[in-house]
Amino acid sequence: MNNFSVIEPTDDLVRVAEIEAAVARLSAAKTEVDRIIFGQGDVVERSLIAILCGGHALLVGVPGLAKTKLVSTLGTVLGLDDRRIQFTPDLMPSDILGAEVLEQAATGERAFRFIKGPVFAQLLMADEINRASPRTQSALLQAMQEGFVTIAGTPHALPTPFHVLATQNPLEQEGTYPLPEAQLDRFIMQVDVDYPDRDAERRILIETTGIDDATPAQVLSRDELMGLQTMVRRMPVGETVVEAILDLVRSARPEENEELAGKVAWGPGPRASQSLMLATRARAMLQTRLAPSREDVIALAEPILQHRMALTYAARADGYTVKGVIQQLVSKI
């Protein structure tokens, strides 16, 4: 009889193997998106983070920065049914949600039938969302939070998963309606889309003005994506990261931080902490790590918090900005 024994794989080893396999699939998906979208690495990463968290993202940038192409590319690569709605001032809630119509059968009987609107998609692009009236904007509130819509008192479940990637032009103010705070809070993060650098723009000129245009290929399936979303929620988070999230979010509230009194009109609520908790996990997975770190909290502080805070008029007059305030708060954690 020998002194050796067979070592069975533990649950931790199995979990590590699952995460490593997931990381490989995610890397392949991100590489495919980067092949189509040039010079927007941070934007692609943050959009993927929002989807991995099961949430929604607000893309803010001037026209012509490939926001629309990004959403359609993500839909193809992730294996999701994607649709696009162009928001305009005359858009009605029924144009988004759908409506009931009265139909008459051959027997003469009449009955209402619900015709689904474009919101019944797995990945919905709400293009220039701030151009629609507040009534139409609010049509997305229940869908974004609850995963279903109510028409004539009857709930209709949306497809799973369900994600909204909305775009907004930060420059134009005529014919626009600012999103209410309650709706902004439904977006897990605000992704600022900036101009590409010179090398990326050179690549755009060369590769997108010829006869052949690159098309994305599907990398993941719906079921794979939902499995990855579950894995993100199972990822362990260290106590130091939890404390960093609490310190950051709570310090952004004027009631908790005397230094912000008179500067910040209102700060982020608990949903910001929840979003940051999920987003740090997703970022760690995208960067081939098994757990999030304080660096993830620092990197995601601005996109998570900037649309959940507002400065006072006096602070804006003195030259303060929301991003500047967030950077000051981040420097202390």
Coordinates of C-alpha atoms in Angstrom, one line a residue, residues 35-320:
R35 CA -11.9 44.9 -35.6
I36 CA -14.9 46.9 -36.7
I37 CA -14.8 49.9 -34.3
F38 CA -11.5 51.7 -34.5
G39 CA -9.9 53.9 -31.8
Q40 CA -12.6 53.5 -29.2
G41 CA -11.2 50.8 -26.9
D42 CA -12.5 52.3 -23.7
V43 CA -16.0 52.8 -25.2
V44 CA -16.1 49.2 -26.4
E45 CA -14.9 47.9 -23.0
R46 CA -17.4 50.0 -21.0
S47 CA -20.3 49.0 -23.3
L48 CA -19.4 45.4 -22.8
I49 CA -19.2 45.9 -19.1
A50 CA -22.7 47.4 -19.0
I51 CA -24.1 44.4 -20.9
L52 CA -22.2 41.9 -18.8
C53 CA -23.8 43.5 -15.7
G54 CA -27.2 43.0 -17.3
G55 CA -27.7 46.8 -17.5
H56 CA -28.1 49.7 -19.8
A57 CA -25.6 52.4 -21.0
L58 CA -25.9 56.0 -22.1
L59 CA -23.5 56.8 -25.0
V60 CA -22.7 60.6 -25.1
G61 CA -20.9 62.0 -28.0
V62 CA -21.1 64.2 -31.1
P63 CA -22.4 62.7 -34.4
G64 CA -20.1 60.6 -36.5
L65 CA -18.2 58.7 -33.8
A66 CA -19.7 55.3 -34.7
K67 CA -22.1 55.0 -31.8
T68 CA -24.8 53.5 -34.0
K69 CA -22.3 51.1 -35.6
L70 CA -21.1 50.1 -32.2
V71 CA -24.5 49.0 -31.1
S72 CA -25.2 47.0 -34.2
T73 CA -21.8 45.4 -34.0
L74 CA -22.3 44.4 -30.4
G75 CA -25.7 42.8 -31.3
T76 CA -24.1 40.7 -34.0
V77 CA -21.0 39.7 -32.0
L78 CA -23.0 38.8 -28.8
G79 CA -25.7 36.9 -30.7
L80 CA -28.5 39.3 -29.7
D81 CA -31.5 40.5 -31.6
D82 CA -30.9 44.2 -32.0
R83 CA -33.2 47.0 -33.1
R84 CA -32.9 50.8 -33.4
I85 CA -35.4 53.6 -32.6
Q86 CA -34.7 57.1 -33.9
F87 CA -36.1 59.4 -31.2
T88 CA -37.8 62.5 -32.6
P89 CA -40.1 65.2 -31.0
D90 CA -43.2 63.6 -32.5
L91 CA -42.4 60.0 -31.4
M92 CA -45.2 58.5 -29.3
P93 CA -45.0 55.9 -26.6
S94 CA -46.9 53.4 -28.7
D95 CA -44.2 53.8 -31.4
I96 CA -41.9 52.2 -28.9
L97 CA -44.0 49.8 -26.9
G98 CA -46.6 48.8 -29.4
A99 CA -50.4 49.0 -29.3
E100 CA -53.6 47.0 -29.3
V101 CA -55.6 47.0 -32.6
L102 CA -59.1 45.9 -33.1
E103 CA -59.4 43.0 -35.6
Q104 CA -62.5 41.4 -37.0
A105 CA -62.5 37.7 -37.9
A106 CA -64.3 36.1 -40.8
T107 CA -67.1 35.1 -38.4
G108 CA -67.7 38.7 -37.5
E109 CA -66.2 38.4 -34.1
R110 CA -64.0 41.3 -33.0
A111 CA -61.1 41.1 -30.6
F112 CA -58.0 43.2 -29.7
R113 CA -54.6 42.0 -30.7
F114 CA -51.4 43.4 -29.3
I115 CA -48.8 44.3 -31.9
K116 CA -45.3 44.5 -30.3
G117 CA -43.2 47.6 -30.8
P118 CA -39.4 47.7 -31.4
V119 CA -38.8 47.7 -27.6
F120 CA -39.3 43.9 -27.8
A121 CA -35.6 43.2 -28.6
Q122 CA -32.6 41.9 -26.7
L123 CA -30.5 44.9 -27.6
L124 CA -32.3 48.2 -28.2
M125 CA -30.6 51.3 -29.5
A126 CA -32.4 54.5 -28.5
D127 CA -30.8 56.9 -30.9
E128 CA -30.8 60.6 -29.7
I129 CA -33.0 59.7 -26.8
N130 CA -33.2 63.3 -25.5
R131 CA -35.0 64.4 -28.7
A132 CA -38.2 62.8 -27.6
S133 CA -40.7 64.4 -25.3
P134 CA -40.7 63.4 -21.6
R135 CA -43.9 61.4 -22.1
T136 CA -42.2 59.2 -24.7
Q137 CA -38.9 59.0 -22.7
S138 CA -40.8 57.7 -19.7
A139 CA -42.2 54.8 -21.9
L140 CA -38.8 53.2 -21.4
L141 CA -38.7 53.5 -17.7
Q142 CA -40.7 50.4 -16.8
A143 CA -39.0 48.4 -19.5
M144 CA -35.5 49.3 -18.3
Q145 CA -36.2 48.6 -14.7
E146 CA -38.7 45.7 -14.6
G147 CA -38.2 43.9 -17.9
F148 CA -41.8 44.1 -19.1
V149 CA -44.2 46.8 -20.3
T150 CA -47.9 47.3 -19.5
I151 CA -50.4 47.9 -22.3
A152 CA -54.0 48.5 -21.4
G153 CA -53.5 47.0 -18.0
T154 CA -51.8 43.8 -19.4
P155 CA -48.1 43.1 -18.7
H156 CA -46.0 41.9 -21.6
A157 CA -42.6 40.4 -20.8
L158 CA -39.6 41.6 -22.8
P159 CA -37.0 39.2 -24.3
T160 CA -34.1 38.1 -22.1
P161 CA -31.6 39.5 -21.9
F162 CA -32.8 43.0 -22.4
H163 CA -30.4 45.9 -22.8
V164 CA -30.8 49.6 -23.8
L165 CA -27.9 51.5 -25.3
A166 CA -29.0 55.0 -25.7
T167 CA -27.2 57.8 -27.5
Q168 CA -27.2 61.5 -26.8
N169 CA -25.6 64.5 -28.4
P170 CA -24.1 66.7 -25.7
L171 CA -23.9 69.9 -27.9
E172 CA -27.3 70.6 -29.4
Q173 CA -30.0 72.0 -27.1
E174 CA -32.7 73.1 -29.5
G175 CA -35.5 70.6 -29.8
T176 CA -34.2 68.4 -26.9
Y177 CA -35.5 67.4 -23.6
P178 CA -33.1 66.6 -20.8
L179 CA -33.5 63.2 -19.4
P180 CA -35.1 63.2 -15.9
E181 CA -32.9 62.0 -12.9
A182 CA -35.0 58.9 -12.4
Q183 CA -34.3 57.8 -16.0
L184 CA -30.6 58.7 -15.9
D185 CA -30.3 56.5 -12.7
R186 CA -31.5 53.5 -14.7
F187 CA -28.4 53.6 -16.9
I188 CA -25.6 51.7 -15.2
M189 CA -23.1 54.1 -16.6
Q190 CA -22.6 57.1 -18.9
V191 CA -20.0 56.3 -21.6
D192 CA -18.4 59.4 -23.1
V193 CA -17.4 58.9 -26.8
D194 CA -14.5 61.1 -27.8
Y195 CA -12.8 61.7 -31.1
P196 CA -10.3 58.9 -32.2
D197 CA -6.6 59.6 -32.2
R198 CA -4.7 60.3 -35.4
D199 CA -3.6 56.7 -36.0
A200 CA -7.1 55.4 -35.5
E201 CA -8.6 58.0 -37.8
R202 CA -6.0 57.2 -40.4
R203 CA -7.1 53.5 -40.2
I204 CA -10.8 54.6 -40.5
L205 CA -9.9 56.6 -43.7
I206 CA -8.2 53.6 -45.3
E207 CA -10.4 50.7 -44.3
T208 CA -13.9 52.2 -44.5
T209 CA -13.8 54.1 -47.8
G210 CA -13.1 51.2 -50.2
I211 CA -15.3 48.8 -52.0
D212 CA -15.3 46.2 -49.3
D213 CA -16.6 47.0 -45.8
A214 CA -15.7 44.8 -42.9
T215 CA -18.7 43.0 -41.3
P216 CA -18.7 41.5 -37.8
A217 CA -19.1 37.8 -37.1
Q218 CA -21.0 36.3 -34.2
V219 CA -18.8 35.1 -31.4
L220 CA -21.2 34.4 -28.5
S221 CA -24.7 33.1 -28.3
R222 CA -27.5 34.4 -26.2
D223 CA -27.2 31.5 -23.7
E224 CA -23.4 32.0 -23.5
L225 CA -23.9 35.7 -22.7
M226 CA -26.5 35.0 -20.0
G227 CA -24.1 32.4 -18.5
L228 CA -21.4 35.1 -18.4
Q229 CA -23.8 37.6 -16.7
T230 CA -24.5 35.0 -14.0
M231 CA -20.7 34.4 -13.6
V232 CA -20.1 38.1 -13.1
R233 CA -22.5 38.1 -10.1
R234 CA -20.8 35.0 -8.7
M235 CA -17.4 36.6 -8.7
P236 CA -16.0 37.2 -5.2
V237 CA -15.3 40.8 -4.1
G238 CA -12.7 41.6 -1.4
E239 CA -13.6 43.6 1.6
T240 CA -11.2 46.4 0.6
V241 CA -13.0 46.8 -2.7
V242 CA -16.4 46.9 -1.0
E243 CA -15.1 49.6 1.4
A244 CA -13.6 51.6 -1.5
I245 CA -17.0 51.6 -3.2
L246 CA -18.8 52.6 -0.1
D247 CA -16.3 55.4 0.7
L248 CA -16.5 56.8 -2.8
V249 CA -20.2 56.8 -3.3
R250 CA -21.0 58.1 0.2
S251 CA -18.4 60.8 -0.1
A252 CA -20.2 62.1 -3.3
R253 CA -23.3 63.0 -1.2
P254 CA -23.3 66.5 0.2
E255 CA -25.1 65.2 3.3
E256 CA -22.1 62.9 4.0
N257 CA -19.2 65.2 2.9
E258 CA -19.0 68.7 4.3
E259 CA -16.5 69.7 1.6
L260 CA -19.3 69.3 -1.1
A261 CA -21.8 71.4 0.8
G262 CA -22.8 74.3 -1.5
K263 CA -21.1 72.6 -4.5
V264 CA -23.2 69.4 -5.1
A265 CA -27.0 69.8 -5.3
W266 CA -27.6 66.0 -5.1
G267 CA -25.5 62.9 -5.1
P268 CA -25.7 59.3 -6.1
G269 CA -28.0 56.8 -4.4
P270 CA -27.6 53.2 -3.5
R271 CA -28.1 52.2 -7.2
A272 CA -24.7 53.8 -7.9
S273 CA -23.1 51.5 -5.4
Q274 CA -24.8 48.5 -6.9
S275 CA -23.7 49.5 -10.4
L276 CA -20.1 50.0 -9.3
M277 CA -20.1 46.6 -7.5
L278 CA -21.2 44.8 -10.6
A279 CA -19.1 46.9 -13.0
T280 CA -15.9 46.2 -11.1
R281 CA -16.5 42.5 -11.4
A282 CA -17.2 42.7 -15.1
R283 CA -14.1 44.8 -15.8
A284 CA -12.0 42.3 -13.9
M285 CA -13.3 39.5 -16.0
L286 CA -12.7 41.4 -19.2
Q287 CA -9.1 42.0 -18.1
T288 CA -8.5 38.3 -17.4
R289 CA -8.5 38.7 -13.6
L290 CA -10.3 36.5 -11.1
A291 CA -11.5 39.3 -8.7
P292 CA -11.9 43.0 -8.9
S293 CA -9.4 45.5 -7.3
R294 CA -9.5 49.1 -6.1
E295 CA -8.1 50.1 -9.5
D296 CA -11.3 48.9 -11.0
V297 CA -13.3 51.2 -8.7
I298 CA -11.0 54.1 -9.7
A299 CA -11.3 53.4 -13.4
L300 CA -15.1 53.2 -13.3
A301 CA -15.9 56.0 -10.8
E302 CA -16.5 58.6 -13.5
P303 CA -18.8 56.7 -15.9
I304 CA -20.8 55.3 -12.9
L305 CA -21.2 58.6 -11.0
Q306 CA -21.2 61.5 -13.4
H307 CA -24.8 61.2 -14.5
R308 CA -26.0 60.6 -11.0
M309 CA -24.7 63.9 -9.6
A310 CA -25.6 67.6 -10.1
L311 CA -23.7 70.7 -9.2
T312 CA -25.3 73.8 -7.7
Y313 CA -25.5 77.0 -9.8
A314 CA -22.9 78.6 -7.6
A315 CA -20.5 75.8 -8.1
R316 CA -20.9 75.9 -11.9
A317 CA -20.4 79.6 -11.9
D318 CA -17.1 79.1 -10.0
G319 CA -15.9 76.8 -12.7
Y320 CA -16.5 73.4 -11.0

